Coordinates of C-alpha atoms in Angstrom, one line a residue:
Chain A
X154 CA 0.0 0.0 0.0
X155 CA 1.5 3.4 -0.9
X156 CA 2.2 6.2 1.8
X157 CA 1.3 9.8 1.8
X158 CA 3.2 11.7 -1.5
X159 CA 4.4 14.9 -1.0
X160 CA 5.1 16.6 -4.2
X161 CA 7.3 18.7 -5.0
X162 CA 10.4 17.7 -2.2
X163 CA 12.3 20.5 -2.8
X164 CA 11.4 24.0 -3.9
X165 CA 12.9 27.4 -4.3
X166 CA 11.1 30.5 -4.5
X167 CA 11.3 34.1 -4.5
X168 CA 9.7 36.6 -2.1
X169 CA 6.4 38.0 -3.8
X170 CA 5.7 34.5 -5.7
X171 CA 3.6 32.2 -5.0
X172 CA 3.4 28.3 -4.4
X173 CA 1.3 24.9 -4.5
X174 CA 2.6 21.9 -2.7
X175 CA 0.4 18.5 -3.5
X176 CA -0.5 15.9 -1.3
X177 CA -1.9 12.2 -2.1
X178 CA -3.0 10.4 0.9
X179 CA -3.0 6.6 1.8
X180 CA -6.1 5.2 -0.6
X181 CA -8.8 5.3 1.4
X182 CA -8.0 7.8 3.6
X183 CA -10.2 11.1 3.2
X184 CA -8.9 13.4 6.1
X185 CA -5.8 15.4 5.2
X186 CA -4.1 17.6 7.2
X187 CA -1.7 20.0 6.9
X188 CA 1.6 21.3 9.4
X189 CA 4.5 23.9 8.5
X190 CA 7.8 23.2 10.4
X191 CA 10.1 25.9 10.9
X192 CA 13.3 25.3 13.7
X193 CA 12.1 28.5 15.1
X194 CA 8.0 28.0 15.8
X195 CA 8.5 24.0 15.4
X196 CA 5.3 22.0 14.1
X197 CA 2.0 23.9 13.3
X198 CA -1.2 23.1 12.4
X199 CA -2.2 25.1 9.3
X200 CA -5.5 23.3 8.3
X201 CA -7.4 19.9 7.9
X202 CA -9.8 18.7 5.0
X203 CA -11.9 16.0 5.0
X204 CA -14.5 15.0 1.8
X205 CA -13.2 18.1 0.1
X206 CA -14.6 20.4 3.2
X207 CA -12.3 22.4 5.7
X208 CA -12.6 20.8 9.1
X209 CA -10.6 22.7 10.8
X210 CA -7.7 25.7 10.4
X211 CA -4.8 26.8 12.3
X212 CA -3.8 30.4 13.1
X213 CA -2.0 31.2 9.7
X214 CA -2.8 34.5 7.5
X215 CA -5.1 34.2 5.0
X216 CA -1.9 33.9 2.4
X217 CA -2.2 29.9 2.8
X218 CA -5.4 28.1 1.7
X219 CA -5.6 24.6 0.9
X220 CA -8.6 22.8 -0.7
X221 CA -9.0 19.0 -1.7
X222 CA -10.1 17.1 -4.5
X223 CA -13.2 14.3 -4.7
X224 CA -10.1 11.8 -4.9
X225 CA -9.1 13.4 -1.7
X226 CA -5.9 14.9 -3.0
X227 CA -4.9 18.1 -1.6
X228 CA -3.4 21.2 -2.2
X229 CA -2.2 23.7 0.0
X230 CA -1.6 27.2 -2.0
X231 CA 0.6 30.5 -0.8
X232 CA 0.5 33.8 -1.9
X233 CA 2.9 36.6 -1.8
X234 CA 5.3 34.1 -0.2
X235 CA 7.5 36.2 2.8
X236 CA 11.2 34.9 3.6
X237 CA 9.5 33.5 6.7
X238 CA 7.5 31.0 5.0
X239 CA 10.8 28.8 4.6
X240 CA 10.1 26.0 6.3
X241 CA 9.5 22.1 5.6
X242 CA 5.7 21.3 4.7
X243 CA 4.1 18.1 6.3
X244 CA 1.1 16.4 5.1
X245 CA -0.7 13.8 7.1
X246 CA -3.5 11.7 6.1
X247 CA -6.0 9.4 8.0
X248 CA -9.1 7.4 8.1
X249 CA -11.0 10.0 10.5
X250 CA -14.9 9.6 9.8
X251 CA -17.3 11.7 11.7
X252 CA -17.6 9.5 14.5
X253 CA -14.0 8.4 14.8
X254 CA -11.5 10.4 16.4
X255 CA -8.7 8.2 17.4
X256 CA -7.4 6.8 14.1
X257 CA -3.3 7.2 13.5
X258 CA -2.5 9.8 11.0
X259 CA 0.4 8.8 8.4
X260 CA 2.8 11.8 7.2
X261 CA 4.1 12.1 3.9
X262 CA 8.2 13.1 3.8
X263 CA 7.1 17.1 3.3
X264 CA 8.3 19.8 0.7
X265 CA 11.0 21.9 1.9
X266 CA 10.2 25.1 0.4
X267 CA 13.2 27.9 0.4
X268 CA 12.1 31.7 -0.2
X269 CA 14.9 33.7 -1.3
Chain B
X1 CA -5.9 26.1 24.1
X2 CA -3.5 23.0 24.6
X3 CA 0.4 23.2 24.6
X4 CA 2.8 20.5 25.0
X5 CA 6.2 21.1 26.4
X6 CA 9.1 19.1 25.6
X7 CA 11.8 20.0 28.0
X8 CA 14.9 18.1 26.6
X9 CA 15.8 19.9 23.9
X10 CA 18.5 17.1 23.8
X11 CA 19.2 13.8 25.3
X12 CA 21.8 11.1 24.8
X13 CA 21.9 7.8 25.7
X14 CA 24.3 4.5 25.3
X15 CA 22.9 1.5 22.9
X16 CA 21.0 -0.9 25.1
X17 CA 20.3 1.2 27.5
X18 CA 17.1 2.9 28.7
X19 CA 16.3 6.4 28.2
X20 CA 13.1 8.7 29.3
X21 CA 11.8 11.4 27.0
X22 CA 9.9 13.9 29.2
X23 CA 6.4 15.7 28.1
X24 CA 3.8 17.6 29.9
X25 CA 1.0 18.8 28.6
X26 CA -2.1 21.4 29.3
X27 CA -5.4 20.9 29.0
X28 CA -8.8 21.7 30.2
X29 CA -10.0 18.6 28.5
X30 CA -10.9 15.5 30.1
X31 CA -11.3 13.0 27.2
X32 CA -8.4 13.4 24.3
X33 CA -5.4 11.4 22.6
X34 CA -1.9 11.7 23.3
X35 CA 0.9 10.4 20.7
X36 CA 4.9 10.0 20.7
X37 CA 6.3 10.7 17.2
X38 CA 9.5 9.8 15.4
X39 CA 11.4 12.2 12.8
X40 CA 14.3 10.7 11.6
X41 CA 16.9 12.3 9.2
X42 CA 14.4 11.6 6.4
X43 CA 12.1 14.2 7.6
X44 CA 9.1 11.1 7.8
X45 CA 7.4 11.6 11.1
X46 CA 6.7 7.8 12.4
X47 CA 4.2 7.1 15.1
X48 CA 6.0 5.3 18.0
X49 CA 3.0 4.9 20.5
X50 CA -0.3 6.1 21.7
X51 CA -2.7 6.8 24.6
X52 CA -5.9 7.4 24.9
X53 CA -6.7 9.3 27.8
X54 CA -9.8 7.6 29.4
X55 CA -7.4 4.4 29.5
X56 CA -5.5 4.3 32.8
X57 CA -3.2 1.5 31.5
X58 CA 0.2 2.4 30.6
X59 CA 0.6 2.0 26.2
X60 CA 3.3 -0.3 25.4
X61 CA 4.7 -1.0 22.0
X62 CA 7.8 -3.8 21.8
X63 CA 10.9 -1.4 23.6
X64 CA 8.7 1.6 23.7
X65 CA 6.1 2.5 26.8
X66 CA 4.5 5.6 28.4
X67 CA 4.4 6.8 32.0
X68 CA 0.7 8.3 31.6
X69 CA 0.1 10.3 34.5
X70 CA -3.4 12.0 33.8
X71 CA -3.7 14.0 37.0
X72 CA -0.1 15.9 36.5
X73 CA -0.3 16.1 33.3
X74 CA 2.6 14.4 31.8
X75 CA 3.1 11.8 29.3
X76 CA 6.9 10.2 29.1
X77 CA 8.4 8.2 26.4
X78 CA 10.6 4.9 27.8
X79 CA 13.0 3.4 25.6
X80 CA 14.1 0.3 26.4
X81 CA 17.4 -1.2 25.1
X82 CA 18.3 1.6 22.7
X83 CA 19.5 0.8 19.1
X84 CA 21.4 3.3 16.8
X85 CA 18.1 2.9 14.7
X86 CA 16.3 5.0 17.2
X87 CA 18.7 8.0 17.0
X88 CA 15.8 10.6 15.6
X89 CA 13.9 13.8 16.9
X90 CA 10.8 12.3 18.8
X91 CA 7.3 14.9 19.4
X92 CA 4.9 14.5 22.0
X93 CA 1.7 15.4 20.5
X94 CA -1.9 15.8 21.9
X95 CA -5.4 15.7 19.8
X96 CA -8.7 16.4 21.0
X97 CA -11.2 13.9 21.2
X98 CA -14.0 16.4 21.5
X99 CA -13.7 18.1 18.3
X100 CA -13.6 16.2 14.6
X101 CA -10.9 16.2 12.9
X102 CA -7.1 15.4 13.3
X103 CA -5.6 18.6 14.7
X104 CA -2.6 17.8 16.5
X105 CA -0.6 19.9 18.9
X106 CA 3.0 19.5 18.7
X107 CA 5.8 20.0 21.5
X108 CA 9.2 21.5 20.7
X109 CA 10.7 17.5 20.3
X110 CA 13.5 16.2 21.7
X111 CA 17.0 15.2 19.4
X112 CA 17.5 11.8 20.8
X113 CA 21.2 10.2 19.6
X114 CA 22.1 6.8 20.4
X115 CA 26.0 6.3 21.2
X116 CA 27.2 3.2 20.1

């Protein structure tokens, strides 16, 4: 069974650009979520889709936005990318249904984007 | 809001021997998960173990078990006959079982190495 795929790994942009990272989750799985990983702020939520709806979102400006597709492949999009968006991307996807809340979530190996 | 703190910013320990990763958390939750990740050099986070809160037995996974201790707050990693294999960055992480969805809240992680 194939893991979470993170595409692109590695990415270099330039301040004032912007960006989409892809994600394809475990087959099956239909929550996805999101984290950005910097050394300074560590690991933080930015948002969670499940059946192509936003579930939840983290505290991030309205520069990142995600959505996901009916295959539940996701994308997260940002704008006007800032030097402090540098960071290493993390995707995660899991079974979660409505009713479940315990199920393991499975991380892809994340997108290091560089803004220069 | 939940936090996790990871104390240890570093700790080192001697193959086969047994090592304690620290983590406290904060909630005003009663009913909610509690995970140990693993992030080696290839970025992959791994799930080590888990705990669901409302369980008062200690989670134990081949050399790997918890100290859960619900009423201080604090959820610590054991590592049992260390292998170089286990030299990695390891996050205590907490999720809600109240809300949907697979939001999790990260600590700062701990750089384990493994001295052979």
């Amino acid at each position: 069974k194939a893991g979470v795929t993170q595409t692109p790994r590695y990415l270099i942009k330039t301040r004032g650009q912007q960006v989409t990272l892809s994600c394809s989750p475990i087959s099956g799985h239909r929550s996805v979520s999101w984290y950005q990983q910097t050394p300074g702020q560590g690991l933080q939520f930015l948002f969670e889709y499940f059946s192509e709806t936003q579930r939840n979102k983290g505290n991030f400006p309205g520069r990142f936005s995600g959505r996901q597709f009916s295959n539940s492949r996701s994308e997260m999009n940002v704008s006007t990318l800032e030097l402090g968006d540098s960071a290493l991307y993390l995707c995660a996807s899991s079974l979660l249904g409505i009713h479940d809340s315990g199920t393991e979530a499975f991380f892809g190996q994340g997108t290091r984007l560089t803004v220069v | 809001a939940q936090t996790v703190t990871q104390s240890q910013p570093e700790m080192s320990v001697q193959e086969a021997e047994t090592v304690t990763l620290s983590c406290t958390y904060d909630t005003s939750e009663s009913d909610y998960y509690l995970f140990w990740y693993k992030q080696p050099p290839s970025r992959q986070m791994i799930l080590v173990i888990r705990q669901e809160a409302y369980k008062q037995q200690n989670a134990t996974e081949n050399r790997f078990s918890v100290n859960f201790q619900k009423a201080a707050k604090s959820f610590s990693l054991k590592i049992s006959d260390s292998q170089l294999g286990d030299a990695a960055m390891y996050f205590c992480a907490y999720r809600s079982a109240l809300e949907y969805g697979n939001k999790l809240v990260f600590g700062a992680g701990t750089i384990l190495r493994v001295k052979s």
